[in-house]
Tab-separated table of N, CA and C in Angstrom:
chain	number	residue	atom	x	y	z
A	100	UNK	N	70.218	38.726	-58.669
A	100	UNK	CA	71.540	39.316	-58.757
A	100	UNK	C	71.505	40.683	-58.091
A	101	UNK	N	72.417	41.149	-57.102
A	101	UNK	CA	72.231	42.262	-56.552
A	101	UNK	C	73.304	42.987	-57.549
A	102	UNK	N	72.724	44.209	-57.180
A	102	UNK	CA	73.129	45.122	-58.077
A	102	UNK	C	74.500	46.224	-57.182
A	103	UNK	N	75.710	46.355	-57.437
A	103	UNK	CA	76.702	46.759	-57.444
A	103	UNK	C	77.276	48.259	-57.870
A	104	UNK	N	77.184	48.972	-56.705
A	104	UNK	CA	77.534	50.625	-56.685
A	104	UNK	C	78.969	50.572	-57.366
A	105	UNK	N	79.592	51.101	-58.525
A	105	UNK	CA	80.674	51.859	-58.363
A	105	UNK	C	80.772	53.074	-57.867
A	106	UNK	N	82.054	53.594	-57.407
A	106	UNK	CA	82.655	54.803	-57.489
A	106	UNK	C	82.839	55.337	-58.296
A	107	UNK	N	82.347	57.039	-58.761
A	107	UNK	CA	82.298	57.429	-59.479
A	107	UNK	C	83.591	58.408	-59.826
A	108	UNK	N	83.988	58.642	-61.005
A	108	UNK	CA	85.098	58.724	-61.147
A	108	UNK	C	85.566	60.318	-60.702
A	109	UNK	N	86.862	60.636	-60.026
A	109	UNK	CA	86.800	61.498	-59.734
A	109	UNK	C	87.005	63.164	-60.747
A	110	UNK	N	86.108	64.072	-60.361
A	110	UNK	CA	86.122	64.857	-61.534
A	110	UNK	C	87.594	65.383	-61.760
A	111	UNK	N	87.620	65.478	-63.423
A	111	UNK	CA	89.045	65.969	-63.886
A	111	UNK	C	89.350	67.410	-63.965
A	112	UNK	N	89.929	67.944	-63.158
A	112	UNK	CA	90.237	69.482	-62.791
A	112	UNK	C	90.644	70.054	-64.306
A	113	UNK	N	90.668	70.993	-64.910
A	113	UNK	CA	90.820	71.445	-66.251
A	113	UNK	C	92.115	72.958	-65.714
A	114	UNK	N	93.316	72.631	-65.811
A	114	UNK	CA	94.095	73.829	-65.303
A	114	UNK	C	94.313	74.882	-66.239
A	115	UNK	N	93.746	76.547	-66.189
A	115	UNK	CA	93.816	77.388	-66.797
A	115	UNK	C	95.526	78.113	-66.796
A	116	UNK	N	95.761	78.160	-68.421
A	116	UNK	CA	97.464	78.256	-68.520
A	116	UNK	C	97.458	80.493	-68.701
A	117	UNK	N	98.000	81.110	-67.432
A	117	UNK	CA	97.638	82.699	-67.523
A	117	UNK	C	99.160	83.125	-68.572
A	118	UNK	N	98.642	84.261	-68.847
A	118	UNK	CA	100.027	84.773	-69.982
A	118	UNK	C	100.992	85.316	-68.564
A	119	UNK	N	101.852	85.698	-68.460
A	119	UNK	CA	102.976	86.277	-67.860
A	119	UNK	C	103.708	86.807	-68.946
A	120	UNK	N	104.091	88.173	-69.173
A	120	UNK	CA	105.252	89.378	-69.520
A	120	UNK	C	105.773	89.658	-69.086
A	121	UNK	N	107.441	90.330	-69.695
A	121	UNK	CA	107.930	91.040	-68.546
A	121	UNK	C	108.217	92.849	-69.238
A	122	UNK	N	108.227	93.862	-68.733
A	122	UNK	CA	107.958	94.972	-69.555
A	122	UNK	C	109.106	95.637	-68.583
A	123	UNK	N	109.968	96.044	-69.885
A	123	UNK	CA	111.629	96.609	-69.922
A	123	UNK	C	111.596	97.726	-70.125
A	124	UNK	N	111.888	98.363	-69.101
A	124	UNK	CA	112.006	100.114	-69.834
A	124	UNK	C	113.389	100.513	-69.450
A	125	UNK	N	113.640	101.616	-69.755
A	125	UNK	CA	114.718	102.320	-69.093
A	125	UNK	C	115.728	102.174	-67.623
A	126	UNK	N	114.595	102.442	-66.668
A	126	UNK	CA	115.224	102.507	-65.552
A	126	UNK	C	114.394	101.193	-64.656
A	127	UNK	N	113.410	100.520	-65.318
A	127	UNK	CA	112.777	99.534	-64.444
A	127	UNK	C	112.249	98.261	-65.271
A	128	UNK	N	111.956	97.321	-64.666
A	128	UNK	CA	111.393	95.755	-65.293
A	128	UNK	C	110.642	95.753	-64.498
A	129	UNK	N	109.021	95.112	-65.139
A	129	UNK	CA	108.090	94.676	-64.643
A	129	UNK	C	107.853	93.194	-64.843
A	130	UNK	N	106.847	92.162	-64.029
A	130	UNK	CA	106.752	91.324	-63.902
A	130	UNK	C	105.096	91.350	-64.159
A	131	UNK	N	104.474	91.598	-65.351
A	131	UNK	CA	103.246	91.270	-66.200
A	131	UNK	C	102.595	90.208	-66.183
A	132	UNK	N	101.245	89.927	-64.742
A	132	UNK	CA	100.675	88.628	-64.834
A	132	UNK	C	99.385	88.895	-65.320
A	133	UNK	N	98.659	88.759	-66.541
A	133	UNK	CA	97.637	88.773	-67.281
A	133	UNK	C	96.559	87.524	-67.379
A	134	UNK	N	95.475	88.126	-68.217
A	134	UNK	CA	94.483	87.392	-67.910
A	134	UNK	C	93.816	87.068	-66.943
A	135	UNK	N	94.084	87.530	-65.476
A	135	UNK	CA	93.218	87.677	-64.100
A	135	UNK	C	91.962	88.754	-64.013
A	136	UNK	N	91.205	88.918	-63.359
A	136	UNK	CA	90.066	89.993	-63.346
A	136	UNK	C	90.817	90.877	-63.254
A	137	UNK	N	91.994	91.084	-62.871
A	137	UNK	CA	92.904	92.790	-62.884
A	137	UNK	C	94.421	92.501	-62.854
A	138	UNK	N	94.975	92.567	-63.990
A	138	UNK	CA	96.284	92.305	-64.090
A	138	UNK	C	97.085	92.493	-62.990
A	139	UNK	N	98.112	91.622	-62.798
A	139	UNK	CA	99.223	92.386	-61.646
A	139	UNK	C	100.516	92.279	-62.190
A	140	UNK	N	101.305	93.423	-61.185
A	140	UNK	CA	102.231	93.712	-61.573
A	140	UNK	C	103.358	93.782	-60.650
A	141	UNK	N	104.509	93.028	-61.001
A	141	UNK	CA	105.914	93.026	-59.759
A	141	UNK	C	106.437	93.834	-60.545
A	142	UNK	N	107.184	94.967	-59.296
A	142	UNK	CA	107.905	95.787	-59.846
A	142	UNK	C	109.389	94.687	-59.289
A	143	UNK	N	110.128	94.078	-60.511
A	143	UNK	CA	111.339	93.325	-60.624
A	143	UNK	C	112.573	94.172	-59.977
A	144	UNK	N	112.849	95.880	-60.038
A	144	UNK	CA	113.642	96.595	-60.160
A	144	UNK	C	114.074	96.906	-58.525
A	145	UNK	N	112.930	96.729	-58.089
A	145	UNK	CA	111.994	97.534	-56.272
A	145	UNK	C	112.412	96.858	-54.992
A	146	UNK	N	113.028	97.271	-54.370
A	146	UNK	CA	112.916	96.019	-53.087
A	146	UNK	C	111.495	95.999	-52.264
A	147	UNK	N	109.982	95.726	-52.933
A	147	UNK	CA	108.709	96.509	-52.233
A	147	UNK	C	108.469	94.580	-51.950
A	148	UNK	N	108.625	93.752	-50.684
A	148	UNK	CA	107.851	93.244	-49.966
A	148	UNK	C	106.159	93.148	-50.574
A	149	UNK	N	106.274	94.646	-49.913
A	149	UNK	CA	104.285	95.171	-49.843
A	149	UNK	C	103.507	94.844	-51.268
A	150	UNK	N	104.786	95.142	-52.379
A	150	UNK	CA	104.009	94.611	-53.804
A	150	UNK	C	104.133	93.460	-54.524
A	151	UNK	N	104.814	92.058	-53.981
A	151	UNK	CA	104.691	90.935	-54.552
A	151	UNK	C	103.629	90.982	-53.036
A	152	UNK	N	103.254	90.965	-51.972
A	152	UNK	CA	102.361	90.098	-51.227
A	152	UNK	C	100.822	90.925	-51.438
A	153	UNK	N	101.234	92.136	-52.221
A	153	UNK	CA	99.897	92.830	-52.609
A	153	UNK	C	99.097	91.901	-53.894
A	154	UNK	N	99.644	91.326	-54.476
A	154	UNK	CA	99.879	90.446	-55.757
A	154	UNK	C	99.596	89.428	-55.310
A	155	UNK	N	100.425	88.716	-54.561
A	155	UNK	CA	99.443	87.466	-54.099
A	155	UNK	C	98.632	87.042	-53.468
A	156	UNK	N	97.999	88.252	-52.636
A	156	UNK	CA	96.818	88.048	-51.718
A	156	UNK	C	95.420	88.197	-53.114
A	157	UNK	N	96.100	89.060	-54.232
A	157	UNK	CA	95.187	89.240	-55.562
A	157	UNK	C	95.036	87.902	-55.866
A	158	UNK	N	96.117	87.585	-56.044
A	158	UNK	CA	95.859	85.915	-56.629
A	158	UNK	C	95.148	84.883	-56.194
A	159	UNK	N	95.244	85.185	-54.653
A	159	UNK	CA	94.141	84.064	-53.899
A	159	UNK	C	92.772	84.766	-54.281
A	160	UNK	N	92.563	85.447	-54.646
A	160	UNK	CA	91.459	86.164	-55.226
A	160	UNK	C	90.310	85.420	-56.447
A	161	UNK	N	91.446	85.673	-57.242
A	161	UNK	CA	91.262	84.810	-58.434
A	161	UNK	C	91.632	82.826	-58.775
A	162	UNK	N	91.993	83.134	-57.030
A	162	UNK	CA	92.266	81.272	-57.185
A	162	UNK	C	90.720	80.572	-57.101
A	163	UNK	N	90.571	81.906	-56.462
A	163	UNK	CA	89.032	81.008	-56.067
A	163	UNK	C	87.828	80.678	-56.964
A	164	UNK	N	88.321	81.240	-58.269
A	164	UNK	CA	87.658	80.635	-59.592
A	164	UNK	C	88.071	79.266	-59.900
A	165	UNK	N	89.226	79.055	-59.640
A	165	UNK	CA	89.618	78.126	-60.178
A	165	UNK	C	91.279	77.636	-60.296
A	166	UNK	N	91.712	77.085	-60.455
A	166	UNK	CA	93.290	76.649	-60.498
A	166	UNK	C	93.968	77.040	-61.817
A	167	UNK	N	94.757	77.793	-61.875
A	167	UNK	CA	95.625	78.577	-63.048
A	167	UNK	C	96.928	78.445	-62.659
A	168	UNK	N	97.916	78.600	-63.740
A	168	UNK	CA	99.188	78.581	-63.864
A	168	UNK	C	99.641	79.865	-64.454
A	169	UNK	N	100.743	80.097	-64.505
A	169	UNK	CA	101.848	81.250	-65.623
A	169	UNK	C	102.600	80.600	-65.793
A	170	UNK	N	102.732	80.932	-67.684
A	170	UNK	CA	103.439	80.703	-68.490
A	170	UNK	C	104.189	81.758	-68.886
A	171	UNK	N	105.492	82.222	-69.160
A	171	UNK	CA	105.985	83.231	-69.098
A	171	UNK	C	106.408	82.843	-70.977
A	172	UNK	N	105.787	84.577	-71.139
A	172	UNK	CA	105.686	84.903	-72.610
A	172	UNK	C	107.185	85.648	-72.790
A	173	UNK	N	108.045	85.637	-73.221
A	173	UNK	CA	109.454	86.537	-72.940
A	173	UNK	C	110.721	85.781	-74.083
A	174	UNK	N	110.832	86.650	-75.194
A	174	UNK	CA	111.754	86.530	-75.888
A	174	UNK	C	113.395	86.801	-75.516
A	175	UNK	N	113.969	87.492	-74.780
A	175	UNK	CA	115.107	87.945	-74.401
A	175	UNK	C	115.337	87.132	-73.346
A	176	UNK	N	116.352	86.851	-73.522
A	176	UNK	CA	117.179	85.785	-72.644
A	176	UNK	C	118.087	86.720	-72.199
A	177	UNK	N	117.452	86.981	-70.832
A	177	UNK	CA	118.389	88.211	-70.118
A	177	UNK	C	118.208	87.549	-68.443
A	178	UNK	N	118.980	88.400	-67.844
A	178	UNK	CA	118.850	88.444	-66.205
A	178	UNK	C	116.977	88.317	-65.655
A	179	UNK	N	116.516	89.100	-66.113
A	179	UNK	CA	114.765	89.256	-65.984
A	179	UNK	C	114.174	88.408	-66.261
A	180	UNK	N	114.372	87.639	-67.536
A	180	UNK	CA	114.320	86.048	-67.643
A	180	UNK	C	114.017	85.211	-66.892
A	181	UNK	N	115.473	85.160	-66.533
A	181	UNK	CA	115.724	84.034	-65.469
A	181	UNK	C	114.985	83.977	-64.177
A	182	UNK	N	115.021	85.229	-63.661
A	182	UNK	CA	114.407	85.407	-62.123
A	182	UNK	C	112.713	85.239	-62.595
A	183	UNK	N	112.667	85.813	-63.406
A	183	UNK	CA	111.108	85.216	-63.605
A	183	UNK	C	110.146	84.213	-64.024
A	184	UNK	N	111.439	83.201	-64.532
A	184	UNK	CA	110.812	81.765	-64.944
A	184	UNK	C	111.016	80.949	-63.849
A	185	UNK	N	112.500	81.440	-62.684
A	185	UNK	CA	112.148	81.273	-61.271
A	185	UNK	C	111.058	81.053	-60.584
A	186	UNK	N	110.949	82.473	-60.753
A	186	UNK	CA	109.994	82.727	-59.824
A	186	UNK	C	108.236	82.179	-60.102
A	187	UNK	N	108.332	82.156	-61.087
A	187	UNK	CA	106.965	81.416	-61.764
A	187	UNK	C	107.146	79.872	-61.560
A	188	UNK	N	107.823	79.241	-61.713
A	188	UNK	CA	107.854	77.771	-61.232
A	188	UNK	C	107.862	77.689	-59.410
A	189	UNK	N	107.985	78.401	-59.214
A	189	UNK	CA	107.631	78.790	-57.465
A	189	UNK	C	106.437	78.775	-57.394
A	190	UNK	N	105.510	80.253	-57.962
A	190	UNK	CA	104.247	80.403	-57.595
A	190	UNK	C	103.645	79.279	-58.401
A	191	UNK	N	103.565	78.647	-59.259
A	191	UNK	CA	102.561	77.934	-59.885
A	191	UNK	C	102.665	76.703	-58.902
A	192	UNK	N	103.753	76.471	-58.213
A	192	UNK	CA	103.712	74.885	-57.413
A	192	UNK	C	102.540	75.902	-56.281
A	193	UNK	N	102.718	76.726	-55.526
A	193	UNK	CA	102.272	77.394	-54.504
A	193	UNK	C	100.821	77.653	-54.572
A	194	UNK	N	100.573	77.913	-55.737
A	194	UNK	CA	99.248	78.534	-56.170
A	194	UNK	C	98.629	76.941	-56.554
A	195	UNK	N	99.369	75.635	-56.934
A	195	UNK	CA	98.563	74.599	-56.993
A	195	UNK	C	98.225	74.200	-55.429
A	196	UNK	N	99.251	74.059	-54.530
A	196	UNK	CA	98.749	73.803	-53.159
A	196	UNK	C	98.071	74.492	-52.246
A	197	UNK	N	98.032	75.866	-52.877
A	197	UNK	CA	97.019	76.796	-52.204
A	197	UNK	C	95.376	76.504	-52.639
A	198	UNK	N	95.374	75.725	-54.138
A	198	UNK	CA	94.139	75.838	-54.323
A	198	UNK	C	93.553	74.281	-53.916
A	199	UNK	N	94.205	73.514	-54.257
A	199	UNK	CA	93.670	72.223	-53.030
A	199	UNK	C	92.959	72.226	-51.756
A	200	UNK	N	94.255	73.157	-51.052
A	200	UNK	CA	93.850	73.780	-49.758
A	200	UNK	C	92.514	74.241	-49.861
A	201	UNK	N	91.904	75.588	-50.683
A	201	UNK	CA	90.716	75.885	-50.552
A	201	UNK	C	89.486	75.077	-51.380
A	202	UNK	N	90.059	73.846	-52.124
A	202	UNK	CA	88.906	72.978	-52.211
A	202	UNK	C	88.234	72.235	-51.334
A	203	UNK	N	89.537	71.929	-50.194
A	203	UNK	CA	89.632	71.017	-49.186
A	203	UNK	C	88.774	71.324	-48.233
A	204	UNK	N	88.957	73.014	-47.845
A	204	UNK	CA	87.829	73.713	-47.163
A	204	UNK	C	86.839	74.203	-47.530
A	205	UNK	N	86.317	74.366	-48.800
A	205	UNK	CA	85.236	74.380	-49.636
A	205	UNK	C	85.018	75.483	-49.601
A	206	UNK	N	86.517	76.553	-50.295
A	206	UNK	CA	86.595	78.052	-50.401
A	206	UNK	C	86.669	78.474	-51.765
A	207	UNK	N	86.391	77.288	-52.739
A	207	UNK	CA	85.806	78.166	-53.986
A	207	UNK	C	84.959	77.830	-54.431
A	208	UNK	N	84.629	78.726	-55.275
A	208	UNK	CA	83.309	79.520	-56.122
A	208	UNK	C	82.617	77.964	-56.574
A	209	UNK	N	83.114	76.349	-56.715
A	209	UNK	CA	82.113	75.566	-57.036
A	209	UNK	C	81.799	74.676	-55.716
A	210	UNK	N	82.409	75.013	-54.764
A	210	UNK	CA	82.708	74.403	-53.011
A	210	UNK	C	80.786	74.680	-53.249
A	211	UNK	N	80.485	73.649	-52.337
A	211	UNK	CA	79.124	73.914	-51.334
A	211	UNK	C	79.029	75.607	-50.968
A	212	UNK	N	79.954	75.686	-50.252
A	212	UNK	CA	80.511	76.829	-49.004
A	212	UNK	C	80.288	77.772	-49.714
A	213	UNK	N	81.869	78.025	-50.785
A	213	UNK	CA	81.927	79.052	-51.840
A	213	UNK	C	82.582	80.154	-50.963
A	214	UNK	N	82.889	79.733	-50.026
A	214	UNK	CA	83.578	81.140	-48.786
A	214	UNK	C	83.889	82.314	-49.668
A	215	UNK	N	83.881	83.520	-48.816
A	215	UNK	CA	84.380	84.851	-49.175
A	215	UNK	C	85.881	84.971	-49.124
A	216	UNK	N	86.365	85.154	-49.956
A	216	UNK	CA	88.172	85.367	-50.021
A	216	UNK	C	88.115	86.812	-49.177
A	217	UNK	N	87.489	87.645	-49.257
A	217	UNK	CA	87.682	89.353	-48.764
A	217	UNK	C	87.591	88.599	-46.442
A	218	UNK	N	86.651	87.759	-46.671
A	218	UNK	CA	86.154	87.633	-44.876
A	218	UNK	C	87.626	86.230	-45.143
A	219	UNK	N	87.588	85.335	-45.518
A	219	UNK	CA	88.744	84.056	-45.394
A	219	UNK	C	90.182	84.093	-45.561
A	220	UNK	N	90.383	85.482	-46.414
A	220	UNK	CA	91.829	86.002	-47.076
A	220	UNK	C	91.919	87.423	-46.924
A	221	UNK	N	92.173	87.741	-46.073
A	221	UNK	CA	91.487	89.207	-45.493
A	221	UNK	C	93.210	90.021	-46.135
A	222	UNK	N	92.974	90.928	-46.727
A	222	UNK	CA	93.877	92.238	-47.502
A	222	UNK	C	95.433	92.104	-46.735
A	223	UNK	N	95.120	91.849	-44.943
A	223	UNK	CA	96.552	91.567	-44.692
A	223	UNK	C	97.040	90.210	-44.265
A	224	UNK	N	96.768	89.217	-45.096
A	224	UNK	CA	97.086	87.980	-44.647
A	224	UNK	C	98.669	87.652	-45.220
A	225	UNK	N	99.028	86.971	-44.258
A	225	UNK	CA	100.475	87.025	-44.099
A	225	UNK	C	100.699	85.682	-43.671
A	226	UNK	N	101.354	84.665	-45.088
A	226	UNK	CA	101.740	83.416	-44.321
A	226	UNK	C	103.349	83.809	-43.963
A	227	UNK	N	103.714	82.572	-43.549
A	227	UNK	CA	105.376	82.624	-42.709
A	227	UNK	C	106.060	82.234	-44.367
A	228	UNK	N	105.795	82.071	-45.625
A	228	UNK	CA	106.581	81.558	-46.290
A	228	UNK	C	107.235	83.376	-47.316
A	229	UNK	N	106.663	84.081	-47.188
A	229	UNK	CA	107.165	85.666	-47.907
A	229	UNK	C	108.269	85.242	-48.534
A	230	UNK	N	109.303	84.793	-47.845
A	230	UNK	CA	110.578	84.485	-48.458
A	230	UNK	C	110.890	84.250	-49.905
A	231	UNK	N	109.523	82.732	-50.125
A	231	UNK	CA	110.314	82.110	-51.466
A	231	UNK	C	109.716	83.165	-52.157
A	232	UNK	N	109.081	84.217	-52.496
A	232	UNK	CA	108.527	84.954	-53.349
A	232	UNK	C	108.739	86.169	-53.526
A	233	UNK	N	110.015	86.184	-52.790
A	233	UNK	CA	111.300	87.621	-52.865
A	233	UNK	C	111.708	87.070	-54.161
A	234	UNK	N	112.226	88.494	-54.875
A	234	UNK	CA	112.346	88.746	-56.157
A	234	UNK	C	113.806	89.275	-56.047
């Protein structure tokens, strides 16, 4: 009787769920993404470009541990709310196809490769999509 290889099953990705806040003051709202090696922060109030893509070049940072989501922690059902449970069902689809992408090329930390995000995702990387992640 010859003996018969299966395929082995493919490993089950385990997706890490991050806290998201949003912090209300006076004259400004923040956009509180926690639990990363260094929190980040959208200023909600700001028209700053430079600080949601400062934020997500962080994030490809920390993608490269591994695949995470935000869950947005937020009692008040206000305007800030809304744009930010938006905007979080945006990045979490984005941040899942971004991290495929760098499995695909074997750019994280359990890849063969393990590539450098600082030399592969260099401080000014700039895709064409900026748009959906205007605030």
């Amino acid at each position: 009787m010859k003996a018969v290889k299966l395929p082995l099953e493919k490993e089950e990705k385990y997706m890490e769920t991050k806290k998201a806040t949003i912090t209300r003051k006076e004259d400004s709202a923040l956009l509180v993404l926690e639990n990363l090696s260094i929190n980040q922060t959208i200023i909600l109030t700001e028209d700053n470009p430079n600080n949601v893509k400062d934020v997500f070049n962080n994030l490809l940072k920390d993608l490269k541990k591994g695949v995470f989501e935000f869950e947005l922690q937020d009692g008040t059902e206000d305007m800030y709310h809304a744009i930010c449970t938006e905007y979080l069902i945006q990045l979490n689809s984005e941040l899942a196809i971004i991290f495929q992408e760098m499995e695909e090329y074997e750019l994280t930390e359990n890849s063969e490769y393990g590539g450098d995000l600082e030399e592969d995702f260099p401080d000014d990387f700039d895709d064409d999509d900026d748009d959906e992640f205007d605030i």
